PDB file of C-alpha atoms in Angstrom:
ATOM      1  CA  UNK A  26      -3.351  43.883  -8.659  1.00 79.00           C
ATOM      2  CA  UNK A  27      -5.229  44.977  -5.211  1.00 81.00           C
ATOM      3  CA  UNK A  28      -3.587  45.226  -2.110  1.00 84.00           C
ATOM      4  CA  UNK A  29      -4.654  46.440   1.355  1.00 79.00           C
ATOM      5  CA  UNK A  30      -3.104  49.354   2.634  1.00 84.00           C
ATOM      6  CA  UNK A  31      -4.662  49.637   5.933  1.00 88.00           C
ATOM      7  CA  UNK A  32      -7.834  48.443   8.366  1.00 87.00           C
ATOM      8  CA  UNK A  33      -9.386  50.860   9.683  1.00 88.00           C
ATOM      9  CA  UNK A  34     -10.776  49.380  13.089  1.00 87.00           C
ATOM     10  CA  UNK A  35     -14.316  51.130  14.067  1.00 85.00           C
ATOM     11  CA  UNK A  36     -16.051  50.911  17.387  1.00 81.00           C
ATOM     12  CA  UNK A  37     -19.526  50.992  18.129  1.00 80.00           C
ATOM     13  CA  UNK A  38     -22.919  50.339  16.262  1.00 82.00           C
ATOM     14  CA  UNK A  39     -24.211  50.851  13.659  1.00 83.00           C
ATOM     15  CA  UNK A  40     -27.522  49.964  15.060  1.00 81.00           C
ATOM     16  CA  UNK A  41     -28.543  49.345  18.855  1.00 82.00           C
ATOM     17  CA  UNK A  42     -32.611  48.708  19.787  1.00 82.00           C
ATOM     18  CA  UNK A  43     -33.239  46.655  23.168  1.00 81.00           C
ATOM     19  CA  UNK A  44     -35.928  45.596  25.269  1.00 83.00           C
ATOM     20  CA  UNK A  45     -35.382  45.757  29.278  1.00 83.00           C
ATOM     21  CA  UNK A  46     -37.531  43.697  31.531  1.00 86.00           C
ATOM     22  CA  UNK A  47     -36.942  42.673  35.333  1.00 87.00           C
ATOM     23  CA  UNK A  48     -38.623  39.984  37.167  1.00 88.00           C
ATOM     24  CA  UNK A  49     -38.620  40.171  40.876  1.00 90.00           C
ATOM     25  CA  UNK A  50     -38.745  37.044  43.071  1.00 90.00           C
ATOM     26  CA  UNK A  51     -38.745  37.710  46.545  1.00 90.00           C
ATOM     27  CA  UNK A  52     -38.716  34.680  49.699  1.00 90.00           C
ATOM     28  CA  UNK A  53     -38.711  31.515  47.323  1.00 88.00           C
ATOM     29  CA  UNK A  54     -38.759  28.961  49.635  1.00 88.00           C
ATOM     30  CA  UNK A  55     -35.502  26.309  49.409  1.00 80.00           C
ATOM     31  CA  UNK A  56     -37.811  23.283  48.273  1.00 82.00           C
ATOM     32  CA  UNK A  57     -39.229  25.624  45.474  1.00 86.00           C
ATOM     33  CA  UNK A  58     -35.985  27.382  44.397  1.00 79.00           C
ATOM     34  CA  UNK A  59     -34.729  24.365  41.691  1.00 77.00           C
ATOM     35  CA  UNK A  60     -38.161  24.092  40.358  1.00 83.00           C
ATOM     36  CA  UNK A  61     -38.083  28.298  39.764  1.00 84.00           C
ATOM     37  CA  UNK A  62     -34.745  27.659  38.444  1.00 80.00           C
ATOM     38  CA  UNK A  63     -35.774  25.167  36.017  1.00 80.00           C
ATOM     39  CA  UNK A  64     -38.502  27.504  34.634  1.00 85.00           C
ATOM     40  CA  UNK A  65     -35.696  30.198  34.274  1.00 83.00           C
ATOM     41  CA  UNK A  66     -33.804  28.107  32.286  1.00 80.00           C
ATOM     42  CA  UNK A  67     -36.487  27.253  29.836  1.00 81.00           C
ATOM     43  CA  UNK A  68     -38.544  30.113  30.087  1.00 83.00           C
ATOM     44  CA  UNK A  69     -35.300  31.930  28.984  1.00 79.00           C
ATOM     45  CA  UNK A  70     -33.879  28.724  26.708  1.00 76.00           C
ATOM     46  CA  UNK A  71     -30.566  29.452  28.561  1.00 73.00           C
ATOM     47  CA  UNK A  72     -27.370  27.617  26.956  1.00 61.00           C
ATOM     48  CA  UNK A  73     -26.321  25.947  29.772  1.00 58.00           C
ATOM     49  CA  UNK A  74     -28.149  24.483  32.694  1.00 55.00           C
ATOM     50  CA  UNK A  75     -25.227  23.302  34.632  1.00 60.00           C
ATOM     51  CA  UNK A  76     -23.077  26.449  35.439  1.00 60.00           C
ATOM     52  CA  UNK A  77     -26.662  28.195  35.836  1.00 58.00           C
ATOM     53  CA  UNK A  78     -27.357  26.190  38.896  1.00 61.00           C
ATOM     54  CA  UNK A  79     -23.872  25.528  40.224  1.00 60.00           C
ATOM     55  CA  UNK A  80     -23.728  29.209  40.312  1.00 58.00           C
ATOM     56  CA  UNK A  81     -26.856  29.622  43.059  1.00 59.00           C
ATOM     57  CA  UNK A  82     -26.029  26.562  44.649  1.00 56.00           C
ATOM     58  CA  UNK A  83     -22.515  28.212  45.696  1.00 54.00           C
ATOM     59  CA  UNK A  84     -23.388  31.492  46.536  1.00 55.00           C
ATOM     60  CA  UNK A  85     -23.870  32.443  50.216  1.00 57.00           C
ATOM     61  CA  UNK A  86     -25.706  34.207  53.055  1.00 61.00           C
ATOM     62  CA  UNK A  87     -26.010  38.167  52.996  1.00 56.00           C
ATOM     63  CA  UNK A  88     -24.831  39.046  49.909  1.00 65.00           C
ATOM     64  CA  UNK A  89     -26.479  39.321  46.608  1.00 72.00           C
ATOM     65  CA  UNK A  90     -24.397  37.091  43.769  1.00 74.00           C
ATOM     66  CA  UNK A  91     -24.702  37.554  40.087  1.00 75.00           C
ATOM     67  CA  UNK A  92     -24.718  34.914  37.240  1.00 77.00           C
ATOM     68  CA  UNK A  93     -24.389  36.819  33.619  1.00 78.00           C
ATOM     69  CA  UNK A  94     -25.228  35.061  30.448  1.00 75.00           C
ATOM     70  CA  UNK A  95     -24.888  36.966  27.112  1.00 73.00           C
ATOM     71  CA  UNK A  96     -25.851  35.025  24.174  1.00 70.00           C
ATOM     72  CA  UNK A  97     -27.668  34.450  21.031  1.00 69.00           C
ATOM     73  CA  UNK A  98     -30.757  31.825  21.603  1.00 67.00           C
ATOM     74  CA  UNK A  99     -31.477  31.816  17.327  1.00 68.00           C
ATOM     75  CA  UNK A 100     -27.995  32.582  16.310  1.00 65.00           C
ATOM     76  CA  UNK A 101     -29.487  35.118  14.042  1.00 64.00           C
ATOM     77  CA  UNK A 102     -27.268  38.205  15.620  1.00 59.00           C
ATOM     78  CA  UNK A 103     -30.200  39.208  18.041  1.00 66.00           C
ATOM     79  CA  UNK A 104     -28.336  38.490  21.311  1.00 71.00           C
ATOM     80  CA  UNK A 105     -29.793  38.710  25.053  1.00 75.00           C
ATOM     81  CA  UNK A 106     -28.224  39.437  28.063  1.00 80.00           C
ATOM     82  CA  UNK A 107     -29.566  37.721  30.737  1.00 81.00           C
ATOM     83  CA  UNK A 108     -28.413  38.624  34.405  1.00 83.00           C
ATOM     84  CA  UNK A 109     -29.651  36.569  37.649  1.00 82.00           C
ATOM     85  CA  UNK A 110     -28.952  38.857  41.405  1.00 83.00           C
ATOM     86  CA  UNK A 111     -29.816  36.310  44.085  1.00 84.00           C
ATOM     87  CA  UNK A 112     -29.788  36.175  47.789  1.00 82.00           C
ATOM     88  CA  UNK A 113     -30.085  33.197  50.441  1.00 81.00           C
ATOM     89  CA  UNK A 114     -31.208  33.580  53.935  1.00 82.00           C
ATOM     90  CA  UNK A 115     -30.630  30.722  55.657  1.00 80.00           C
ATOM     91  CA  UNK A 116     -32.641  32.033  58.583  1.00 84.00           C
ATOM     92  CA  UNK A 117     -35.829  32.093  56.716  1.00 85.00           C
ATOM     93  CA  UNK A 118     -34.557  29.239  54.517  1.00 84.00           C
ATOM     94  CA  UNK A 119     -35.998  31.330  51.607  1.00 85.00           C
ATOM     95  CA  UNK A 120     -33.640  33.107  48.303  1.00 83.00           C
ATOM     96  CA  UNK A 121     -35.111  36.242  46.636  1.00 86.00           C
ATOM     97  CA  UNK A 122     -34.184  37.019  42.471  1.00 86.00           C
ATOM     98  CA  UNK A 123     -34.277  39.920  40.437  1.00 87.00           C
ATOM     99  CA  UNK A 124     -33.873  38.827  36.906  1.00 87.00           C
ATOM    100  CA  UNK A 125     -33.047  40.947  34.562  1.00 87.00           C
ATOM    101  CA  UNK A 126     -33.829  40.166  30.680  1.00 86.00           C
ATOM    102  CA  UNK A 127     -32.066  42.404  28.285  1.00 83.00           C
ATOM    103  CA  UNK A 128     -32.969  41.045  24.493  1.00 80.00           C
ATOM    104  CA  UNK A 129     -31.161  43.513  22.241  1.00 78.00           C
ATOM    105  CA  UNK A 130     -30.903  43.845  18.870  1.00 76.00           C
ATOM    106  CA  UNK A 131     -27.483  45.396  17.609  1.00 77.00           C
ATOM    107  CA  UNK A 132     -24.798  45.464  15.012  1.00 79.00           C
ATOM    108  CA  UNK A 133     -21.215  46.063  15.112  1.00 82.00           C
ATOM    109  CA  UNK A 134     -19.985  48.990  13.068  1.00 87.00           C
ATOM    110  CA  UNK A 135     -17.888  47.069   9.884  1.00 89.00           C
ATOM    111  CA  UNK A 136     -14.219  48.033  10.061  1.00 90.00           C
ATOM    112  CA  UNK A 137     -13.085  49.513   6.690  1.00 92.00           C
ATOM    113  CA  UNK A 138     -10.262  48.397   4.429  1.00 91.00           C
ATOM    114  CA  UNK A 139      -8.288  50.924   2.402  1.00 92.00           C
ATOM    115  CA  UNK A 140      -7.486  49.165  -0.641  1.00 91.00           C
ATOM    116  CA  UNK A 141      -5.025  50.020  -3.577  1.00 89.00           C
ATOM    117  CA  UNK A 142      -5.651  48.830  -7.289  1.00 90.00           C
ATOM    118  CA  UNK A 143      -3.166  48.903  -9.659  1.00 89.00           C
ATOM    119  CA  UNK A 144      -3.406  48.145 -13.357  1.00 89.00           C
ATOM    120  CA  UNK A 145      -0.706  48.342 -16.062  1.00 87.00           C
ATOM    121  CA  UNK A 146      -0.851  48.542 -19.885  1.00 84.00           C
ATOM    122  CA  UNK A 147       1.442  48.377 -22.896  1.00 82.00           C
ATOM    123  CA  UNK A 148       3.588  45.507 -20.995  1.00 79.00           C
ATOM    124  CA  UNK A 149       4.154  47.630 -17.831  1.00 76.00           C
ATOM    125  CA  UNK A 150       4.958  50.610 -19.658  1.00 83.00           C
ATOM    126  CA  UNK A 151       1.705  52.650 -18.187  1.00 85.00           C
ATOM    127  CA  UNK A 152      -0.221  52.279 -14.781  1.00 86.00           C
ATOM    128  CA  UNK A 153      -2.960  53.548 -13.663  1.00 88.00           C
ATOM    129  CA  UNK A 154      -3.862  53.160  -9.731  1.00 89.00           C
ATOM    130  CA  UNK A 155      -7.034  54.178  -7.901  1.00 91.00           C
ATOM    131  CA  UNK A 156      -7.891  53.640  -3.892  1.00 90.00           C
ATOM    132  CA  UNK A 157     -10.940  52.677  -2.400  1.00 91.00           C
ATOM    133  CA  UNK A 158     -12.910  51.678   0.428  1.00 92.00           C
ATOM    134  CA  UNK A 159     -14.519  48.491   1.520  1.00 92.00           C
ATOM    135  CA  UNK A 160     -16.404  47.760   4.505  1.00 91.00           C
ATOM    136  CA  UNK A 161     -15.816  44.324   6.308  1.00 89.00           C
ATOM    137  CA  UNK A 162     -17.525  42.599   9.086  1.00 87.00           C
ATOM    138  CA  UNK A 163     -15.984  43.521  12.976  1.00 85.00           C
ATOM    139  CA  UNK A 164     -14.835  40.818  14.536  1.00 81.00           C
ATOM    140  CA  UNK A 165     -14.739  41.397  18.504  1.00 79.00           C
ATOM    141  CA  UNK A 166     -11.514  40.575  20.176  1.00 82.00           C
ATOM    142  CA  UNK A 167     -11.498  39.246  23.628  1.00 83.00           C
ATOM    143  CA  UNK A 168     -11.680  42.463  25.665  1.00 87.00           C
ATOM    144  CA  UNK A 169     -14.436  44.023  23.216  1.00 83.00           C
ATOM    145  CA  UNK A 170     -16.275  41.008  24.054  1.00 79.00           C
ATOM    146  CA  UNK A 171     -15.722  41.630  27.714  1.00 82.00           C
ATOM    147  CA  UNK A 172     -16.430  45.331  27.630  1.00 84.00           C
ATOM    148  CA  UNK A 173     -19.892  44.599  25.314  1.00 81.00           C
ATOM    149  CA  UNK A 174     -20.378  41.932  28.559  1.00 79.00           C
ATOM    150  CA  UNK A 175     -19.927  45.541  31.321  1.00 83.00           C
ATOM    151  CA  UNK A 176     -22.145  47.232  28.881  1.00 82.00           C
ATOM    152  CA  UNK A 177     -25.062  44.683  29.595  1.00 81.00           C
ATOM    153  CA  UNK A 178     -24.198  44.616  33.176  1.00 80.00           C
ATOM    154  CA  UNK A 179     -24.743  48.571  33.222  1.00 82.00           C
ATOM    155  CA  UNK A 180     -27.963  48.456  31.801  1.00 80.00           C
ATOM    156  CA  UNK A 181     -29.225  45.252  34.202  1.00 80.00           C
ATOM    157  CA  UNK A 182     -27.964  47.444  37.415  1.00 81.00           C
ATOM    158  CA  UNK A 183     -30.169  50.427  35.848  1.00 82.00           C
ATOM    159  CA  UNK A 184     -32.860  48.604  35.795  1.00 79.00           C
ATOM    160  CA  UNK A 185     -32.330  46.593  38.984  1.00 80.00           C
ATOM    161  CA  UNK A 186     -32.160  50.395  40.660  1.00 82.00           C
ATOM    162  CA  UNK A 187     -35.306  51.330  38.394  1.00 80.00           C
ATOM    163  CA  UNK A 188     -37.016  48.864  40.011  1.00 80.00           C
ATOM    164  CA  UNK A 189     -35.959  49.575  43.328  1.00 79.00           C
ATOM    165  CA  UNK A 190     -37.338  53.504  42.910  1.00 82.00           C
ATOM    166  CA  UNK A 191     -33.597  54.358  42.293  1.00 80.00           C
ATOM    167  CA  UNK A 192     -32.325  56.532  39.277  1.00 76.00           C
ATOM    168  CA  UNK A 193     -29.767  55.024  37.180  1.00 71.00           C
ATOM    169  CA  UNK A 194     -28.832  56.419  33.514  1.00 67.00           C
ATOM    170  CA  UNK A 195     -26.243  54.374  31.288  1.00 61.00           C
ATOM    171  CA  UNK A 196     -23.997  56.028  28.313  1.00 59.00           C
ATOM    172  CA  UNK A 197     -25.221  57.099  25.412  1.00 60.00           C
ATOM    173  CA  UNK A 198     -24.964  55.171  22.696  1.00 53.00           C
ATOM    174  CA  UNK A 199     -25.256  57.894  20.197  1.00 48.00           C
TER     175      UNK A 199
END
């Protein structure tokens, strides 16, 4: 008989690579700006078109918006984070974009089960137990899913400040 004594919840990775790159697209005029956006969103096979553009069609004058996307394009555990700054002026009739493509490569450290087995012999009369130690996929929870989300926004503002001459570190993943 085996029975689980305890999960052992683990943060973290067990393996972390990415790729960072940021397009800048400055004074798009307004009758170009949905045929840009259309490239973006197959250029970068984004999951959904709709909220893409209903998110730059809402934002306003004078202040740079954000639209984040973290997914998985193959479904193969290689996700990207894709995050979109934009900015109208309405006096030039123009909107300028930084994009910023993080394709990342990671896994989730397993969680670990402490497991009990328990045999007996000679009608119950002996038993002999041992414990062990299985690893088991992580499954993220809600707020893990929102904090791996902040993550990806750190590392698109580094790079939006890289490419504005600024010097921006992230944490450490190690």
């Amino acid at each position: 008989k085996s029975t689980t004594i305890t999960r052992i919840t683990r943060f973290g990775f067990t393996y972390f690579d990415h790729k960072s790159t940021v397009l800048k697209a400055i004074d798009i005029p307004a009758n170009k700006a949905s045929e840009f956006i259309n490239t973006i969103v197959m250029d970068y096979n984004l999951p959904s078109k709709g909220s893409f553009l209903l998110g730059l069609t809402y934002s306003d004058d004078f202040s740079w918006d954000n639209i984040e996307y973290l997914y998985s394009p193959t479904m193969d555990g290689k996700y990207r984070s894709l995050t979109l700054f934009k900015n109208g002026d309405s006096i030039t009739n123009t909107a300028s974009f930084f994009i910023v493509d993080v394709n990342a490569d990671w896994q989730l450290a397993p969680d670990l089960l402490l497991i009990q087995t328990s045999k007996s012999y000679l009608g119950g009369f002996f038993e002999s137990s041992k414990q062990s130690i299985q690893e088991v996929p992580h499954v993220l929870t809600l707020d893990e899913a929102k904090q791996l989300q902040q993550f990806f926004m750190m590392i698109a503002i580094s790079n939006l400040a890289g490419t504005l001459g600024m010097n921006l570190t992230y944490p450490s993943l190690t």
